[in-house]
GROMACS .gro file of N, CA and C in nm:
model
  528
    1MET      N    1  -3.064  -4.276   1.801
    1MET     CA    2  -2.937  -4.289   1.732
    1MET      C    3  -2.936  -4.204   1.605
    2LYS      N    4  -3.052  -4.201   1.535
    2LYS     CA    5  -3.058  -4.124   1.411
    2LYS      C    6  -3.040  -3.975   1.437
    3ILE      N    7  -3.092  -3.927   1.549
    3ILE     CA    8  -3.082  -3.784   1.580
    3ILE      C    9  -2.935  -3.744   1.600
    4TYR      N   10  -2.857  -3.831   1.665
    4TYR     CA   11  -2.714  -3.801   1.684
    4TYR      C   12  -2.641  -3.800   1.550
    5TYR      N   13  -2.676  -3.893   1.463
    5TYR     CA   14  -2.614  -3.899   1.332
    5TYR      C   15  -2.646  -3.773   1.252
    6LEU      N   16  -2.771  -3.730   1.255
    6LEU     CA   17  -2.811  -3.609   1.183
    6LEU      C   18  -2.742  -3.485   1.241
    7LEU      N   19  -2.731  -3.480   1.372
    7LEU     CA   20  -2.664  -3.367   1.435
    7LEU      C   21  -2.515  -3.363   1.397
    8LEU      N   22  -2.452  -3.478   1.395
    8LEU     CA   23  -2.312  -3.486   1.355
    8LEU      C   24  -2.294  -3.443   1.210
    9MET      N   25  -2.382  -3.485   1.123
    9MET     CA   26  -2.374  -3.445   0.982
    9MET      C   27  -2.393  -3.294   0.966
   10PHE      N   28  -2.483  -3.236   1.044
   10PHE     CA   29  -2.507  -3.092   1.037
   10PHE      C   30  -2.383  -3.013   1.081
   11VAL      N   31  -2.323  -3.054   1.192
   11VAL     CA   32  -2.203  -2.985   1.242
   11VAL      C   33  -2.089  -2.997   1.141
   12ALA      N   34  -2.072  -3.113   1.083
   12ALA     CA   35  -1.965  -3.133   0.985
   12ALA      C   36  -1.987  -3.047   0.861
   13SER      N   37  -2.112  -3.035   0.817
   13SER     CA   38  -2.138  -2.954   0.697
   13SER      C   39  -2.122  -2.806   0.726
   14VAL      N   40  -2.156  -2.760   0.846
   14VAL     CA   41  -2.137  -2.619   0.880
   14VAL      C   42  -1.989  -2.585   0.884
   15ASN      N   43  -1.907  -2.673   0.940
   15ASN     CA   44  -1.763  -2.647   0.945
   15ASN      C   45  -1.701  -2.640   0.806
   16THR      N   46  -1.749  -2.720   0.712
   16THR     CA   47  -1.693  -2.713   0.578
   16THR      C   48  -1.734  -2.586   0.507
   17LEU      N   49  -1.843  -2.524   0.546
   17LEU     CA   50  -1.880  -2.395   0.487
   17LEU      C   51  -1.778  -2.288   0.520
   18PHE      N   52  -1.721  -2.293   0.640
   18PHE     CA   53  -1.627  -2.191   0.682
   18PHE      C   54  -1.484  -2.219   0.634
   19ALA      N   55  -1.455  -2.343   0.604
   19ALA     CA   56  -1.319  -2.377   0.561
   19ALA      C   57  -1.294  -2.327   0.420
   20GLN      N   58  -1.172  -2.283   0.396
   20GLN     CA   59  -1.133  -2.239   0.263
   20GLN      C   60  -1.022  -2.330   0.215
   21LYS      N   61  -1.035  -2.377   0.094
   21LYS     CA   62  -0.940  -2.473   0.040
   21LYS      C   63  -0.811  -2.404   0.001
   22ILE      N   64  -0.701  -2.458   0.049
   22ILE     CA   65  -0.568  -2.412   0.009
   22ILE      C   66  -0.523  -2.503  -0.105
   23PRO      N   67  -0.478  -2.445  -0.217
   23PRO     CA   68  -0.435  -2.529  -0.329
   23PRO      C   69  -0.322  -2.624  -0.289
   24ASP      N   70  -0.314  -2.736  -0.360
   24ASP     CA   71  -0.214  -2.839  -0.328
   24ASP      C   72  -0.071  -2.793  -0.351
   25ASN      N   73  -0.052  -2.692  -0.436
   25ASN     CA   74   0.085  -2.649  -0.463
   25ASN      C   75   0.135  -2.545  -0.361
   26PHE      N   76   0.063  -2.528  -0.249
   26PHE     CA   77   0.106  -2.442  -0.140
   26PHE      C   78   0.124  -2.527  -0.015
   27ARG      N   79   0.217  -2.484   0.072
   27ARG     CA   80   0.238  -2.555   0.198
   27ARG      C   81   0.238  -2.455   0.313
   28LEU      N   82   0.195  -2.500   0.430
   28LEU     CA   83   0.196  -2.415   0.549
   28LEU      C   84   0.340  -2.391   0.590
   29ASP      N   85   0.377  -2.264   0.601
   29ASP     CA   86   0.515  -2.229   0.633
   29ASP      C   87   0.529  -2.167   0.772
   30LYS      N   88   0.427  -2.096   0.818
   30LYS     CA   89   0.438  -2.027   0.947
   30LYS      C   90   0.299  -1.997   1.002
   31ILE      N   91   0.286  -2.008   1.134
   31ILE     CA   92   0.166  -1.962   1.205
   31ILE      C   93   0.212  -1.854   1.301
   32ILE      N   94   0.155  -1.737   1.288
   32ILE     CA   95   0.193  -1.623   1.372
   32ILE      C   96   0.081  -1.594   1.470
   33GLN      N   97   0.116  -1.585   1.598
   33GLN     CA   98   0.020  -1.548   1.702
   33GLN      C   99   0.072  -1.427   1.777
   34ALA      N  100  -0.019  -1.351   1.833
   34ALA     CA  101   0.019  -1.232   1.910
   34ALA      C  102  -0.041  -1.240   2.049
   35ASN      N  103  -0.007  -1.343   2.121
   35ASN     CA  104  -0.063  -1.361   2.256
   35ASN      C  105  -0.009  -1.260   2.356
   36ASP      N  106   0.105  -1.198   2.326
   36ASP     CA  107   0.165  -1.104   2.420
   36ASP      C  108   0.113  -0.962   2.404
   37LEU      N  109   0.031  -0.936   2.303
   37LEU     CA  110  -0.025  -0.801   2.286
   37LEU      C  111  -0.151  -0.786   2.370
   38PRO      N  112  -0.178  -0.664   2.420
   38PRO     CA  113  -0.302  -0.644   2.497
   38PRO      C  114  -0.426  -0.674   2.414
   39ILE      N  115  -0.421  -0.637   2.288
   39ILE     CA  116  -0.530  -0.668   2.195
   39ILE      C  117  -0.466  -0.739   2.078
   40GLY      N  118  -0.489  -0.867   2.065
   40GLY     CA  119  -0.417  -0.944   1.966
   40GLY      C  120  -0.495  -0.986   1.845
   41ASN      N  121  -0.600  -0.912   1.807
   41ASN     CA  122  -0.678  -0.950   1.691
   41ASN      C  123  -0.619  -0.888   1.565
   42PRO      N  124  -0.569  -0.970   1.473
   42PRO     CA  125  -0.515  -0.913   1.349
   42PRO      C  126  -0.628  -0.859   1.263
   43ASN      N  127  -0.609  -0.740   1.207
   43ASN     CA  128  -0.716  -0.686   1.124
   43ASN      C  129  -0.672  -0.648   0.984
   44ALA      N  130  -0.542  -0.648   0.955
   44ALA     CA  131  -0.498  -0.618   0.819
   44ALA      C  132  -0.354  -0.664   0.802
   45VAL      N  133  -0.318  -0.690   0.677
   45VAL     CA  134  -0.181  -0.725   0.643
   45VAL      C  135  -0.138  -0.643   0.523
   46LEU      N  136  -0.009  -0.616   0.516
   46LEU     CA  137   0.047  -0.545   0.402
   46LEU      C  138   0.182  -0.607   0.371
   47MET      N  139   0.201  -0.644   0.246
   47MET     CA  140   0.327  -0.702   0.201
   47MET      C  141   0.398  -0.597   0.117
   48THR      N  142   0.528  -0.579   0.142
   48THR     CA  143   0.603  -0.484   0.060
   48THR      C  144   0.608  -0.533  -0.084
   49ASN      N  145   0.629  -0.439  -0.176
   49ASN     CA  146   0.624  -0.473  -0.318
   49ASN      C  147   0.733  -0.574  -0.356
   50ASP      N  148   0.848  -0.569  -0.290
   50ASP     CA  149   0.955  -0.664  -0.320
   50ASP      C  150   0.935  -0.798  -0.249
   51LEU      N  151   0.825  -0.812  -0.177
   51LEU     CA  152   0.788  -0.935  -0.105
   51LEU      C  153   0.889  -0.974   0.003
   52LYS      N  154   0.963  -0.879   0.056
   52LYS     CA  155   1.063  -0.908   0.159
   52LYS      C  156   1.010  -0.890   0.300
   53HIS      N  157   0.907  -0.809   0.319
   53HIS     CA  158   0.854  -0.783   0.453
   53HIS      C  159   0.702  -0.792   0.454
   54LEU      N  160   0.652  -0.850   0.561
   54LEU     CA  161   0.509  -0.858   0.587
   54LEU      C  162   0.479  -0.774   0.710
   55ILE      N  163   0.380  -0.686   0.699
   55ILE     CA  164   0.338  -0.601   0.810
   55ILE      C  165   0.199  -0.646   0.852
   56ILE      N  166   0.180  -0.668   0.980
   56ILE     CA  167   0.050  -0.708   1.034
   56ILE      C  168   0.006  -0.603   1.133
   57SER      N  169  -0.118  -0.556   1.120
   57SER     CA  170  -0.169  -0.460   1.219
   57SER      C  171  -0.269  -0.531   1.309
   58TYR      N  172  -0.269  -0.489   1.435
   58TYR     CA  173  -0.355  -0.548   1.537
   58TYR      C  174  -0.441  -0.439   1.598
   59GLU      N  175  -0.573  -0.453   1.580
   59GLU     CA  176  -0.673  -0.362   1.639
   59GLU      C  177  -0.635  -0.216   1.618
   60HIS      N  178  -0.680  -0.130   1.706
   60HIS     CA  179  -0.644   0.011   1.695
   60HIS      C  180  -0.664   0.083   1.828
   61LYS      N  181  -0.605   0.201   1.837
   61LYS     CA  182  -0.605   0.290   1.955
   61LYS      C  183  -0.539   0.226   2.075
   62PRO      N  184  -0.413   0.213   2.082
   62PRO     CA  185  -0.315   0.235   1.976
   62PRO      C  186  -0.310   0.115   1.881
   63THR      N  187  -0.258   0.140   1.763
   63THR     CA  188  -0.240   0.033   1.665
   63THR      C  189  -0.101  -0.028   1.685
   64TYR      N  190  -0.097  -0.159   1.688
   64TYR     CA  191   0.030  -0.230   1.696
   64TYR      C  192   0.063  -0.286   1.558
   65LEU      N  193   0.184  -0.261   1.513
   65LEU     CA  194   0.232  -0.317   1.387
   65LEU      C  195   0.346  -0.412   1.418
   66ARG      N  196   0.345  -0.525   1.351
   66ARG     CA  197   0.458  -0.617   1.360
   66ARG      C  198   0.509  -0.639   1.220
   67VAL      N  199   0.641  -0.634   1.208
   67VAL     CA  200   0.707  -0.647   1.078
   67VAL      C  201   0.787  -0.777   1.079
   68TYR      N  202   0.767  -0.859   0.975
   68TYR     CA  203   0.834  -0.988   0.963
   68TYR      C  204   0.911  -0.994   0.832
   69GLU      N  205   1.026  -1.059   0.834
   69GLU     CA  206   1.098  -1.090   0.711
   69GLU      C  207   1.035  -1.214   0.650
   70THR      N  208   1.010  -1.212   0.521
   70THR     CA  209   0.944  -1.325   0.458
   70THR      C  210   1.040  -1.440   0.429
   71GLN      N  211   1.168  -1.416   0.437
   71GLN     CA  212   1.265  -1.521   0.410
   71GLN      C  213   1.266  -1.626   0.521
   72ASN      N  214   1.258  -1.581   0.647
   72ASN     CA  215   1.263  -1.675   0.759
   72ASN      C  216   1.152  -1.652   0.862
   73TRP      N  217   1.063  -1.558   0.837
   73TRP     CA  218   0.950  -1.522   0.922
   73TRP      C  219   0.992  -1.477   1.061
   74GLU      N  220   1.110  -1.421   1.073
   74GLU     CA  221   1.155  -1.363   1.199
   74GLU      C  222   1.093  -1.224   1.214
   75GLN      N  223   1.048  -1.194   1.335
   75GLN     CA  224   0.996  -1.060   1.361
   75GLN      C  225   1.113  -0.964   1.370
   76VAL      N  226   1.112  -0.860   1.286
   76VAL     CA  227   1.223  -0.765   1.286
   76VAL      C  228   1.188  -0.635   1.357
   77ASN      N  229   1.060  -0.610   1.379
   77ASN     CA  230   1.022  -0.487   1.449
   77ASN      C  231   0.879  -0.496   1.500
   78GLN      N  232   0.854  -0.426   1.609
   78GLN     CA  233   0.718  -0.405   1.659
   78GLN      C  234   0.704  -0.256   1.685
   79ILE      N  235   0.598  -0.199   1.632
   79ILE     CA  236   0.577  -0.055   1.640
   79ILE      C  237   0.441  -0.028   1.702
   80GLU      N  238   0.438   0.061   1.800
   80GLU     CA  239   0.312   0.106   1.857
   80GLU      C  240   0.284   0.245   1.802
   81VAL      N  241   0.176   0.257   1.727
   81VAL     CA  242   0.140   0.385   1.665
   81VAL      C  243   0.027   0.446   1.746
   82PRO      N  244   0.045   0.567   1.798
   82PRO     CA  245  -0.064   0.630   1.873
   82PRO      C  246  -0.182   0.657   1.782
   83GLY      N  247  -0.300   0.648   1.837
   83GLY     CA  248  -0.419   0.672   1.757
   83GLY      C  249  -0.454   0.551   1.672
   84VAL      N  250  -0.517   0.579   1.560
   84VAL     CA  251  -0.567   0.473   1.471
   84VAL      C  252  -0.487   0.475   1.342
   85LEU      N  253  -0.441   0.359   1.300
   85LEU     CA  254  -0.374   0.345   1.171
   85LEU      C  255  -0.452   0.241   1.092
   86TYR      N  256  -0.504   0.281   0.978
   86TYR     CA  257  -0.578   0.190   0.891
   86TYR      C  258  -0.480   0.135   0.787
   87LEU      N  259  -0.432   0.015   0.810
   87LEU     CA  260  -0.332  -0.043   0.721
   87LEU      C  261  -0.389  -0.066   0.581
   88GLY      N  262  -0.517  -0.088   0.571
   88GLY     CA  263  -0.579  -0.106   0.440
   88GLY      C  264  -0.580   0.020   0.356
   89GLN      N  265  -0.563   0.135   0.419
   89GLN     CA  266  -0.557   0.263   0.348
   89GLN      C  267  -0.415   0.318   0.348
   90SER      N  268  -0.318   0.234   0.378
   90SER     CA  269  -0.178   0.276   0.384
   90SER      C  270  -0.102   0.214   0.268
   91TYR      N  271   0.014   0.272   0.241
   91TYR     CA  272   0.095   0.226   0.130
   91TYR      C  273   0.241   0.224   0.170
   92ILE      N  274   0.317   0.146   0.096
   92ILE     CA  275   0.462   0.143   0.112
   92ILE      C  276   0.522   0.227   0.000
   93ASP      N  277   0.615   0.314   0.035
   93ASP     CA  278   0.689   0.390  -0.066
   93ASP      C  279   0.773   0.291  -0.146
   94CYS      N  280   0.772   0.304  -0.277
   94CYS     CA  281   0.842   0.208  -0.363
   94CYS      C  282   0.993   0.212  -0.348
   95ASP      N  283   1.047   0.325  -0.308
   95ASP     CA  284   1.192   0.340  -0.304
   95ASP      C  285   1.256   0.292  -0.174
   96ASN      N  286   1.181   0.288  -0.066
   96ASN     CA  287   1.240   0.249   0.062
   96ASN      C  288   1.136   0.179   0.147
   97ASN      N  289   1.168   0.150   0.270
   97ASN     CA  290   1.078   0.077   0.360
   97ASN      C  291   0.996   0.172   0.446
   98GLU      N  292   0.935   0.271   0.386
   98GLU     CA  293   0.854   0.366   0.462
   98GLU      C  294   0.706   0.343   0.434
   99LEU      N  295   0.632   0.337   0.542
   99LEU     CA  296   0.488   0.319   0.535
   99LEU      C  297   0.424   0.457   0.536
  100LEU      N  298   0.342   0.483   0.437
  100LEU     CA  299   0.270   0.609   0.429
  100LEU      C  300   0.130   0.586   0.482
  101TYR      N  301   0.092   0.661   0.586
  101TYR     CA  302  -0.042   0.646   0.641
  101TYR      C  303  -0.096   0.782   0.682
  102GLY      N  304  -0.227   0.787   0.699
  102GLY     CA  305  -0.291   0.912   0.737
  102GLY      C  306  -0.364   0.900   0.869
  103ASP      N  307  -0.370   1.010   0.942
  103ASP     CA  308  -0.450   1.020   1.063
  103ASP      C  309  -0.572   1.103   1.025
  104TYR      N  310  -0.685   1.036   1.008
  104TYR     CA  311  -0.805   1.101   0.958
  104TYR      C  312  -0.900   1.142   1.069
  105GLY      N  313  -0.856   1.135   1.194
  105GLY     CA  314  -0.942   1.168   1.306
  105GLY      C  315  -0.964   1.317   1.324
  106ALA      N  316  -0.870   1.396   1.281
  106ALA     CA  317  -0.881   1.542   1.298
  106ALA      C  318  -0.964   1.600   1.183
  107THR      N  319  -0.993   1.729   1.195
  107THR     CA  320  -1.070   1.794   1.088
  107THR      C  321  -0.988   1.802   0.960
  108LYS      N  322  -0.858   1.816   0.973
  108LYS     CA  323  -0.769   1.819   0.858
  108LYS      C  324  -0.677   1.697   0.867
  109PRO      N  325  -0.679   1.609   0.766
  109PRO     CA  326  -0.597   1.488   0.775
  109PRO      C  327  -0.448   1.520   0.786
  110LYS      N  328  -0.379   1.436   0.862
  110LYS     CA  329  -0.234   1.447   0.875
  110LYS      C  330  -0.173   1.321   0.815
  111PHE      N  331  -0.064   1.338   0.744
  111PHE     CA  332   0.002   1.225   0.679
  111PHE      C  333   0.140   1.203   0.740
  112TYR      N  334   0.176   1.075   0.751
  112TYR     CA  335   0.303   1.038   0.813
  112TYR      C  336   0.375   0.934   0.727
  113LEU      N  337   0.507   0.941   0.732
  113LEU     CA  338   0.592   0.836   0.678
  113LEU      C  339   0.658   0.767   0.797
  114LEU      N  340   0.645   0.636   0.803
  114LEU     CA  341   0.698   0.557   0.913
  114LEU      C  342   0.793   0.453   0.856
  115ASN      N  343   0.918   0.457   0.896
  115ASN     CA  344   1.014   0.356   0.853
  115ASN      C  345   0.984   0.228   0.930
  116ILE      N  346   0.953   0.121   0.859
  116ILE     CA  347   0.909  -0.003   0.925
  116ILE      C  348   1.023  -0.077   0.993
  117LEU      N  349   1.146  -0.041   0.963
  117LEU     CA  350   1.259  -0.110   1.025
  117LEU      C  351   1.322  -0.032   1.139
  118SER      N  352   1.308   0.101   1.138
  118SER     CA  353   1.375   0.181   1.242
  118SER      C  354   1.278   0.259   1.332
  119ASP      N  355   1.150   0.253   1.309
  119ASP     CA  356   1.047   0.325   1.387
  119ASP      C  357   1.048   0.476   1.366
  120TYR      N  358   1.134   0.526   1.279
  120TYR     CA  359   1.141   0.671   1.258
  120TYR      C  360   1.013   0.717   1.189
  121ARG      N  361   0.948   0.817   1.248
  121ARG     CA  362   0.821   0.867   1.195
  121ARG      C  363   0.833   1.017   1.173
  122GLU      N  364   0.786   1.063   1.057
  122GLU     CA  365   0.787   1.206   1.030
  122GLU      C  366   0.656   1.246   0.964
  123LYS      N  367   0.614   1.367   0.995
  123LYS     CA  368   0.493   1.422   0.937
  123LYS      C  369   0.525   1.471   0.796
  124VAL      N  370   0.432   1.450   0.703
  124VAL     CA  371   0.453   1.486   0.563
  124VAL      C  372   0.340   1.577   0.518
  125LYS      N  373   0.374   1.680   0.446
  125LYS     CA  374   0.273   1.769   0.388
  125LYS      C  375   0.211   1.700   0.266
  126PRO      N  376   0.082   1.725   0.240
  126PRO     CA  377   0.019   1.658   0.125
  126PRO      C  378   0.093   1.681  -0.007
  127LYS      N  379   0.153   1.797  -0.025
  127LYS     CA  380   0.225   1.823  -0.151
  127LYS      C  381   0.354   1.742  -0.161
  128ASP      N  382   0.405   1.690  -0.049
  128ASP     CA  383   0.529   1.613  -0.049
  128ASP      C  384   0.507   1.462  -0.048
  129LEU      N  385   0.383   1.418  -0.065
  129LEU     CA  386   0.355   1.275  -0.063
  129LEU      C  387   0.420   1.208  -0.184
  130PRO      N  388   0.469   1.085  -0.168
  130PRO     CA  389   0.529   1.015  -0.282
  130PRO      C  390   0.426   0.997  -0.393
  131LEU      N  391   0.472   1.010  -0.517
  131LEU     CA  392   0.382   0.998  -0.631
  131LEU      C  393   0.346   0.853  -0.660
  132GLN      N  394   0.436   0.763  -0.630
  132GLN     CA  395   0.413   0.623  -0.660
  132GLN      C  396   0.413   0.543  -0.530
  133ASN      N  397   0.309   0.464  -0.512
  133ASN     CA  398   0.297   0.381  -0.392
  133ASN      C  399   0.293   0.235  -0.433
  134CYS      N  400   0.349   0.151  -0.351
  134CYS     CA  401   0.356   0.008  -0.380
  134CYS      C  402   0.304  -0.070  -0.260
  135GLY      N  403   0.312  -0.200  -0.273
  135GLY     CA  404   0.271  -0.288  -0.164
  135GLY      C  405   0.139  -0.354  -0.194
  136HIS      N  406   0.108  -0.455  -0.117
  136HIS     CA  407  -0.015  -0.533  -0.132
  136HIS      C  408  -0.083  -0.535   0.003
  137SER      N  409  -0.193  -0.461   0.017
  137SER     CA  410  -0.260  -0.454   0.147
  137SER      C  411  -0.394  -0.525   0.141
  138PHE      N  412  -0.430  -0.587   0.251
  138PHE     CA  413  -0.556  -0.659   0.262
  138PHE      C  414  -0.614  -0.634   0.401
  139VAL      N  415  -0.742  -0.605   0.405
  139VAL     CA  416  -0.809  -0.576   0.531
  139VAL      C  417  -0.902  -0.691   0.564
  140GLY      N  418  -0.895  -0.737   0.687
  140GLY     CA  419  -0.982  -0.844   0.731
  140GLY      C  420  -1.115  -0.791   0.780
  141LYS      N  421  -1.219  -0.870   0.764
  141LYS     CA  422  -1.350  -0.836   0.819
  141LYS      C  423  -1.368  -0.922   0.944
  142THR      N  424  -1.382  -0.857   1.058
  142THR     CA  425  -1.381  -0.931   1.185
  142THR      C  426  -1.506  -1.015   1.206
  143LYS      N  427  -1.610  -0.996   1.126
  143LYS     CA  428  -1.731  -1.075   1.145
  143LYS      C  429  -1.715  -1.216   1.087
  144LEU      N  430  -1.615  -1.234   1.001
  144LEU     CA  431  -1.591  -1.365   0.943
  144LEU      C  432  -1.498  -1.445   1.032
  145ARG      N  433  -1.509  -1.576   1.022
  145ARG     CA  434  -1.420  -1.661   1.102
  145ARG      C  435  -1.278  -1.653   1.051
  146GLU      N  436  -1.261  -1.670   0.920
  146GLU     CA  437  -1.127  -1.657   0.864
  146GLU      C  438  -1.137  -1.605   0.722
  147GLN      N  439  -1.031  -1.538   0.680
  147GLN     CA  440  -1.025  -1.484   0.545
  147GLN      C  441  -0.893  -1.523   0.482
  148GLN      N  442  -0.894  -1.533   0.351
  148GLN     CA  443  -0.777  -1.579   0.279
  148GLN      C  444  -0.739  -1.474   0.175
  149PHE      N  445  -0.610  -1.440   0.170
  149PHE     CA  446  -0.560  -1.342   0.074
  149PHE      C  447  -0.444  -1.404  -0.003
  150ARG      N  448  -0.444  -1.382  -0.133
  150ARG     CA  449  -0.337  -1.434  -0.219
  150ARG      C  450  -0.251  -1.318  -0.266
  151ILE      N  451  -0.120  -1.333  -0.257
  151ILE     CA  452  -0.028  -1.226  -0.297
  151ILE      C  453   0.062  -1.277  -0.408
  152LYS      N  454   0.044  -1.224  -0.525
  152LYS     CA  455   0.127  -1.253  -0.644
  152LYS      C  456   0.148  -1.402  -0.666
  153ASP      N  457   0.050  -1.482  -0.635
  153ASP     CA  458   0.056  -1.627  -0.652
  153ASP      C  459   0.181  -1.689  -0.588
  154GLN      N  460   0.235  -1.624  -0.485
  154GLN     CA  461   0.349  -1.680  -0.412
  154GLN      C  462   0.316  -1.706  -0.265
  155PHE      N  463   0.226  -1.626  -0.210
  155PHE     CA  464   0.188  -1.638  -0.070
  155PHE      C  465   0.036  -1.645  -0.059
  156ILE      N  466  -0.012  -1.723   0.035
  156ILE     CA  467  -0.152  -1.718   0.076
  156ILE      C  468  -0.151  -1.691   0.225
  157ILE      N  469  -0.222  -1.587   0.266
  157ILE     CA  470  -0.227  -1.548   0.407
  157ILE      C  471  -0.369  -1.568   0.455
  158VAL      N  472  -0.385  -1.640   0.565
  158VAL     CA  473  -0.517  -1.668   0.621
  158VAL      C  474  -0.525  -1.602   0.758
  159LEU      N  475  -0.618  -1.507   0.773
  159LEU     CA  476  -0.644  -1.445   0.902
  159LEU      C  477  -0.754  -1.525   0.969
  160ASN      N  478  -0.726  -1.580   1.086
  160ASN     CA  479  -0.823  -1.657   1.161
  160ASN      C  480  -0.858  -1.577   1.286
  161HIS      N  481  -0.974  -1.514   1.284
  161HIS     CA  482  -1.011  -1.424   1.393
  161HIS      C  483  -1.041  -1.494   1.526
  162PRO      N  484  -1.114  -1.605   1.528
  162PRO     CA  485  -1.138  -1.668   1.658
  162PRO      C  486  -1.010  -1.718   1.726
  163LYS      N  487  -0.915  -1.768   1.647
  163LYS     CA  488  -0.791  -1.820   1.705
  163LYS      C  489  -0.685  -1.713   1.721
  164ARG      N  490  -0.708  -1.593   1.666
  164ARG     CA  491  -0.613  -1.482   1.671
  164ARG      C  492  -0.479  -1.522   1.610
  165THR      N  493  -0.485  -1.593   1.498
  165THR     CA  494  -0.364  -1.638   1.431
  165THR      C  495  -0.362  -1.591   1.286
  166ILE      N  496  -0.243  -1.593   1.231
  166ILE     CA  497  -0.224  -1.570   1.089
  166ILE      C  498  -0.143  -1.688   1.037
  167GLU      N  499  -0.201  -1.758   0.940
  167GLU     CA  500  -0.133  -1.872   0.880
  167GLU      C  501  -0.077  -1.828   0.746
  168ILE      N  502   0.048  -1.861   0.722
  168ILE     CA  503   0.112  -1.820   0.597
  168ILE      C  504   0.150  -1.945   0.519
  169PHE      N  505   0.099  -1.950   0.398
  169PHE     CA  506   0.129  -2.060   0.307
  169PHE      C  507   0.217  -2.006   0.195
  170VAL      N  508   0.317  -2.083   0.156
  170VAL     CA  509   0.405  -2.042   0.047
  170VAL      C  510   0.395  -2.146  -0.064
  171LYS      N  511   0.422  -2.098  -0.184
  171LYS     CA  512   0.415  -2.187  -0.299
  171LYS      C  513   0.531  -2.284  -0.296
  172LYS      N  514   0.502  -2.410  -0.322
  172LYS     CA  515   0.605  -2.513  -0.326
  172LYS      C  516   0.693  -2.491  -0.449
  173VAL      N  517   0.821  -2.513  -0.431
  173VAL     CA  518   0.915  -2.500  -0.543
  173VAL      C  519   0.921  -2.633  -0.615
  174LYS      N  520   0.905  -2.627  -0.747
  174LYS     CA  521   0.915  -2.750  -0.826
  174LYS      C  522   1.061  -2.778  -0.856
  175ARG      N  523   1.103  -2.898  -0.827
  175ARG     CA  524   1.242  -2.938  -0.854
  175ARG      C  525   1.249  -3.000  -0.993
  176THR      N  526   1.351  -2.961  -1.065
  176THR     CA  527   1.366  -3.015  -1.202
  176THR      C  528   1.485  -3.107  -1.213
   0.00000   0.00000   0.00000
């Protein structure tokens, strides 16, 4: 009987090592899954600077991007980008909803602007790159079970790799 009790205590303590505490002033608002994608492992997130859109990237070759409105968490676009797109090395142009990313696979890097709402993609010369970049990007490490990212103390995003989910917590509004 003691061996079962010790085993149960060990399993419970290991699970608490992986759990990350969400502060009490945040509540779970949405769980996003990508079961319909061929490769559904989320590996990075990027929030626009105005906090209106969340971009999630899934694996690579090709990279799938999903764009969500943060007001109601409705998916507004899904984009398949040929090749590899590293969302952690990408930026949002401050003036519009264009994602600036590079294709570093060739001997000479190529840069692209991708409109996250209309799928319009254009190649950009290095001299024409926007001078100011915005957005909040976070890259997940796939060796961890889950990772937690905080954005401007308004959102907490948890990437859960084994479950292939993204949990979004929002700050509770205090009523006066």
